[in-house]
Amino acid sequence: MALKTEHLKEAKAALKSMSSQREKKLTRADFVTGLIKDIHAKMTAGFSLAEICEELNKTLPEDDQFKMNTFKTYVRRARTKAGIAPTRAWTRRTGPTEPKIQTVPDKGKTKVQKEDPASDFRDQGGDL
């Protein structure tokens, strides 16, 4: 069975009558990526991620609401993707620590020794 040119015209008309773009469902990660500039602006204004997450959850259906840890992960990834720097440094140290050393005279020469070998194992914020 051969197709006629009128079938071609009907098919073209059917394709044109379809909506230009099908509605795409956003993932929650895409949702956060789309809002990352606004989220970052609120963070620099002094709002915490917990407050922002709570406010966004008010606008979402019950099944699609964020858990806090998931929201933090999405924000971190979206910020990296957008090239936005974190609002604060995520370290506990405020500056470099000064080593505890003392000088011990050794036959006219000054020898530098560490005060306590246990100081090599500084607490890094976790259990070993």
C-alpha atoms as a PDB file:
ATOM      1  CA  MET A   1       0.000   0.000   0.000  1.00  0.00           C
ATOM      2  CA  ALA A   2       1.488   3.285  -1.098  1.00  0.00           C
ATOM      3  CA  LEU A   3       1.022   6.482   0.839  1.00  0.00           C
ATOM      4  CA  LYS A   4      -0.508   9.442  -0.903  1.00  0.00           C
ATOM      5  CA  THR A   5       0.687  13.026  -0.740  1.00  0.00           C
ATOM      6  CA  GLU A   6      -2.483  14.001   1.119  1.00  0.00           C
ATOM      7  CA  HIS A   7      -1.368  11.677   3.953  1.00  0.00           C
ATOM      8  CA  LEU A   8       1.872  13.609   4.130  1.00  0.00           C
ATOM      9  CA  LYS A   9      -0.042  16.904   4.356  1.00  0.00           C
ATOM     10  CA  GLU A  10      -2.268  15.509   7.127  1.00  0.00           C
ATOM     11  CA  ALA A  11       0.755  14.262   9.054  1.00  0.00           C
ATOM     12  CA  LYS A  12       2.480  17.658   8.786  1.00  0.00           C
ATOM     13  CA  ALA A  13      -0.678  19.391   9.976  1.00  0.00           C
ATOM     14  CA  ALA A  14      -0.958  16.973  12.906  1.00  0.00           C
ATOM     15  CA  LEU A  15       2.647  17.658  13.930  1.00  0.00           C
ATOM     16  CA  LYS A  16       2.115  21.414  13.701  1.00  0.00           C
ATOM     17  CA  SER A  17      -0.997  21.213  15.846  1.00  0.00           C
ATOM     18  CA  MET A  18       0.955  19.573  18.682  1.00  0.00           C
ATOM     19  CA  SER A  19       2.123  21.971  21.382  1.00  0.00           C
ATOM     20  CA  SER A  20       5.511  23.460  20.672  1.00  0.00           C
ATOM     21  CA  GLN A  21       7.099  21.885  23.716  1.00  0.00           C
ATOM     22  CA  ARG A  22       5.892  19.174  26.002  1.00  0.00           C
ATOM     23  CA  GLU A  23       5.752  20.077  29.672  1.00  0.00           C
ATOM     24  CA  LYS A  24       8.852  18.691  31.318  1.00  0.00           C
ATOM     25  CA  LYS A  25       8.711  17.464  34.878  1.00  0.00           C
ATOM     26  CA  LEU A  26      11.449  18.950  36.993  1.00  0.00           C
ATOM     27  CA  THR A  27      13.439  16.863  39.365  1.00  0.00           C
ATOM     28  CA  ARG A  28      14.015  18.289  42.815  1.00  0.00           C
ATOM     29  CA  ALA A  29      17.676  18.862  41.900  1.00  0.00           C
ATOM     30  CA  ASP A  30      16.597  20.854  38.815  1.00  0.00           C
ATOM     31  CA  PHE A  31      14.186  22.805  41.019  1.00  0.00           C
ATOM     32  CA  VAL A  32      17.021  23.868  43.345  1.00  0.00           C
ATOM     33  CA  THR A  33      19.337  24.578  40.403  1.00  0.00           C
ATOM     34  CA  GLY A  34      16.743  26.948  38.974  1.00  0.00           C
ATOM     35  CA  LEU A  35      16.490  28.798  42.287  1.00  0.00           C
ATOM     36  CA  ILE A  36      20.168  28.769  43.311  1.00  0.00           C
ATOM     37  CA  LYS A  37      20.758  32.495  42.728  1.00  0.00           C
ATOM     38  CA  ASP A  38      17.738  33.384  44.875  1.00  0.00           C
ATOM     39  CA  ILE A  39      18.757  30.857  47.534  1.00  0.00           C
ATOM     40  CA  HIS A  40      22.281  32.281  47.588  1.00  0.00           C
ATOM     41  CA  ALA A  41      20.908  35.822  47.896  1.00  0.00           C
ATOM     42  CA  LYS A  42      18.838  34.793  50.927  1.00  0.00           C
ATOM     43  CA  MET A  43      21.857  33.075  52.480  1.00  0.00           C
ATOM     44  CA  THR A  44      23.987  36.209  52.087  1.00  0.00           C
ATOM     45  CA  ALA A  45      21.106  38.189  53.645  1.00  0.00           C
ATOM     46  CA  GLY A  46      21.499  36.052  56.764  1.00  0.00           C
ATOM     47  CA  PHE A  47      18.910  33.290  56.376  1.00  0.00           C
ATOM     48  CA  SER A  48      19.958  29.745  57.218  1.00  0.00           C
ATOM     49  CA  LEU A  49      19.527  26.785  54.898  1.00  0.00           C
ATOM     50  CA  ALA A  50      16.998  25.333  57.334  1.00  0.00           C
ATOM     51  CA  GLU A  51      14.829  28.453  57.089  1.00  0.00           C
ATOM     52  CA  ILE A  52      15.071  28.501  53.298  1.00  0.00           C
ATOM     53  CA  CYS A  53      14.258  24.788  53.081  1.00  0.00           C
ATOM     54  CA  GLU A  54      11.238  25.236  55.354  1.00  0.00           C
ATOM     55  CA  GLU A  55       9.947  28.122  53.250  1.00  0.00           C
ATOM     56  CA  LEU A  56      10.355  26.190  49.998  1.00  0.00           C
ATOM     57  CA  ASN A  57       8.609  23.152  51.493  1.00  0.00           C
ATOM     58  CA  LYS A  58       5.526  25.321  52.118  1.00  0.00           C
ATOM     59  CA  THR A  59       5.172  25.771  48.353  1.00  0.00           C
ATOM     60  CA  LEU A  60       5.658  22.105  47.439  1.00  0.00           C
ATOM     61  CA  PRO A  61       3.203  19.194  47.605  1.00  0.00           C
ATOM     62  CA  GLU A  62       3.571  16.832  50.556  1.00  0.00           C
ATOM     63  CA  ASP A  63       5.239  14.091  48.489  1.00  0.00           C
ATOM     64  CA  ASP A  64       7.842  16.398  46.943  1.00  0.00           C
ATOM     65  CA  GLN A  65       9.101  18.221  50.024  1.00  0.00           C
ATOM     66  CA  PHE A  66      12.808  18.305  50.839  1.00  0.00           C
ATOM     67  CA  LYS A  67      14.581  16.699  53.741  1.00  0.00           C
ATOM     68  CA  MET A  68      17.252  18.979  55.140  1.00  0.00           C
ATOM     69  CA  ASN A  69      20.283  16.825  54.246  1.00  0.00           C
ATOM     70  CA  THR A  70      19.002  16.294  50.703  1.00  0.00           C
ATOM     71  CA  PHE A  71      18.392  20.027  50.315  1.00  0.00           C
ATOM     72  CA  LYS A  72      21.949  20.807  51.480  1.00  0.00           C
ATOM     73  CA  THR A  73      23.338  18.359  48.924  1.00  0.00           C
ATOM     74  CA  TYR A  74      21.289  19.881  46.092  1.00  0.00           C
ATOM     75  CA  VAL A  75      22.339  23.400  47.081  1.00  0.00           C
ATOM     76  CA  ARG A  76      26.022  22.427  47.201  1.00  0.00           C
ATOM     77  CA  ARG A  77      25.857  20.783  43.762  1.00  0.00           C
ATOM     78  CA  ALA A  78      23.872  23.640  42.216  1.00  0.00           C
ATOM     79  CA  ARG A  79      26.284  26.186  43.669  1.00  0.00           C
ATOM     80  CA  THR A  80      29.246  24.305  42.208  1.00  0.00           C
ATOM     81  CA  LYS A  81      27.524  23.994  38.831  1.00  0.00           C
ATOM     82  CA  ALA A  82      26.702  27.725  38.771  1.00  0.00           C
ATOM     83  CA  GLY A  83      30.200  28.707  39.937  1.00  0.00           C
ATOM     84  CA  ILE A  84      28.925  30.406  43.109  1.00  0.00           C
ATOM     85  CA  ALA A  85      31.300  30.361  46.073  1.00  0.00           C
ATOM     86  CA  PRO A  86      30.007  29.275  49.490  1.00  0.00           C
ATOM     87  CA  THR A  87      28.910  32.084  51.799  1.00  0.00           C
ATOM     88  CA  ARG A  88      31.439  31.026  54.439  1.00  0.00           C
ATOM     89  CA  ALA A  89      34.482  28.803  54.794  1.00  0.00           C
ATOM     90  CA  TRP A  90      33.642  25.364  56.130  1.00  0.00           C
ATOM     91  CA  THR A  91      36.628  24.931  58.415  1.00  0.00           C
ATOM     92  CA  ARG A  92      36.857  25.113  62.165  1.00  0.00           C
ATOM     93  CA  ARG A  93      40.238  26.778  62.259  1.00  0.00           C
ATOM     94  CA  THR A  94      40.459  30.530  62.403  1.00  0.00           C
ATOM     95  CA  GLY A  95      44.092  30.674  61.376  1.00  0.00           C
ATOM     96  CA  PRO A  96      47.276  28.647  61.269  1.00  0.00           C
ATOM     97  CA  THR A  97      48.341  27.173  64.581  1.00  0.00           C
ATOM     98  CA  GLU A  98      51.723  28.046  65.992  1.00  0.00           C
ATOM     99  CA  PRO A  99      53.967  25.044  66.651  1.00  0.00           C
ATOM    100  CA  LYS A 100      55.063  24.553  70.256  1.00  0.00           C
ATOM    101  CA  ILE A 101      58.865  24.491  70.130  1.00  0.00           C
ATOM    102  CA  GLN A 102      61.639  25.189  72.546  1.00  0.00           C
ATOM    103  CA  THR A 103      65.321  25.618  72.069  1.00  0.00           C
ATOM    104  CA  VAL A 104      67.767  23.400  73.921  1.00  0.00           C
ATOM    105  CA  PRO A 105      71.418  24.386  74.111  1.00  0.00           C
ATOM    106  CA  ASP A 106      73.677  21.640  72.740  1.00  0.00           C
ATOM    107  CA  LYS A 107      77.434  22.311  73.183  1.00  0.00           C
ATOM    108  CA  GLY A 108      77.283  25.864  71.966  1.00  0.00           C
ATOM    109  CA  LYS A 109      74.772  25.126  69.204  1.00  0.00           C
ATOM    110  CA  THR A 110      71.074  25.826  69.452  1.00  0.00           C
ATOM    111  CA  LYS A 111      68.985  22.813  68.574  1.00  0.00           C
ATOM    112  CA  VAL A 112      65.276  23.130  67.928  1.00  0.00           C
ATOM    113  CA  GLN A 113      63.151  20.342  69.361  1.00  0.00           C
ATOM    114  CA  LYS A 114      59.451  19.878  69.644  1.00  0.00           C
ATOM    115  CA  GLU A 115      58.123  20.309  73.132  1.00  0.00           C
ATOM    116  CA  ASP A 116      55.849  17.295  73.167  1.00  0.00           C
ATOM    117  CA  PRO A 117      55.575  14.547  70.541  1.00  0.00           C
ATOM    118  CA  ALA A 118      51.862  14.274  71.395  1.00  0.00           C
ATOM    119  CA  SER A 119      51.379  17.732  69.843  1.00  0.00           C
ATOM    120  CA  ASP A 120      51.862  16.101  66.429  1.00  0.00           C
ATOM    121  CA  PHE A 121      48.476  14.483  66.821  1.00  0.00           C
ATOM    122  CA  ARG A 122      46.260  17.519  67.062  1.00  0.00           C
ATOM    123  CA  ASP A 123      42.550  17.012  67.394  1.00  0.00           C
ATOM    124  CA  GLN A 124      41.128  17.365  63.901  1.00  0.00           C
ATOM    125  CA  GLY A 125      37.546  17.455  65.075  1.00  0.00           C
ATOM    126  CA  GLY A 126      36.767  13.751  65.073  1.00  0.00           C
ATOM    127  CA  ASP A 127      37.497  10.481  66.745  1.00  0.00           C
ATOM    128  CA  LEU A 128      40.170   8.264  65.314  1.00  0.00           C
END
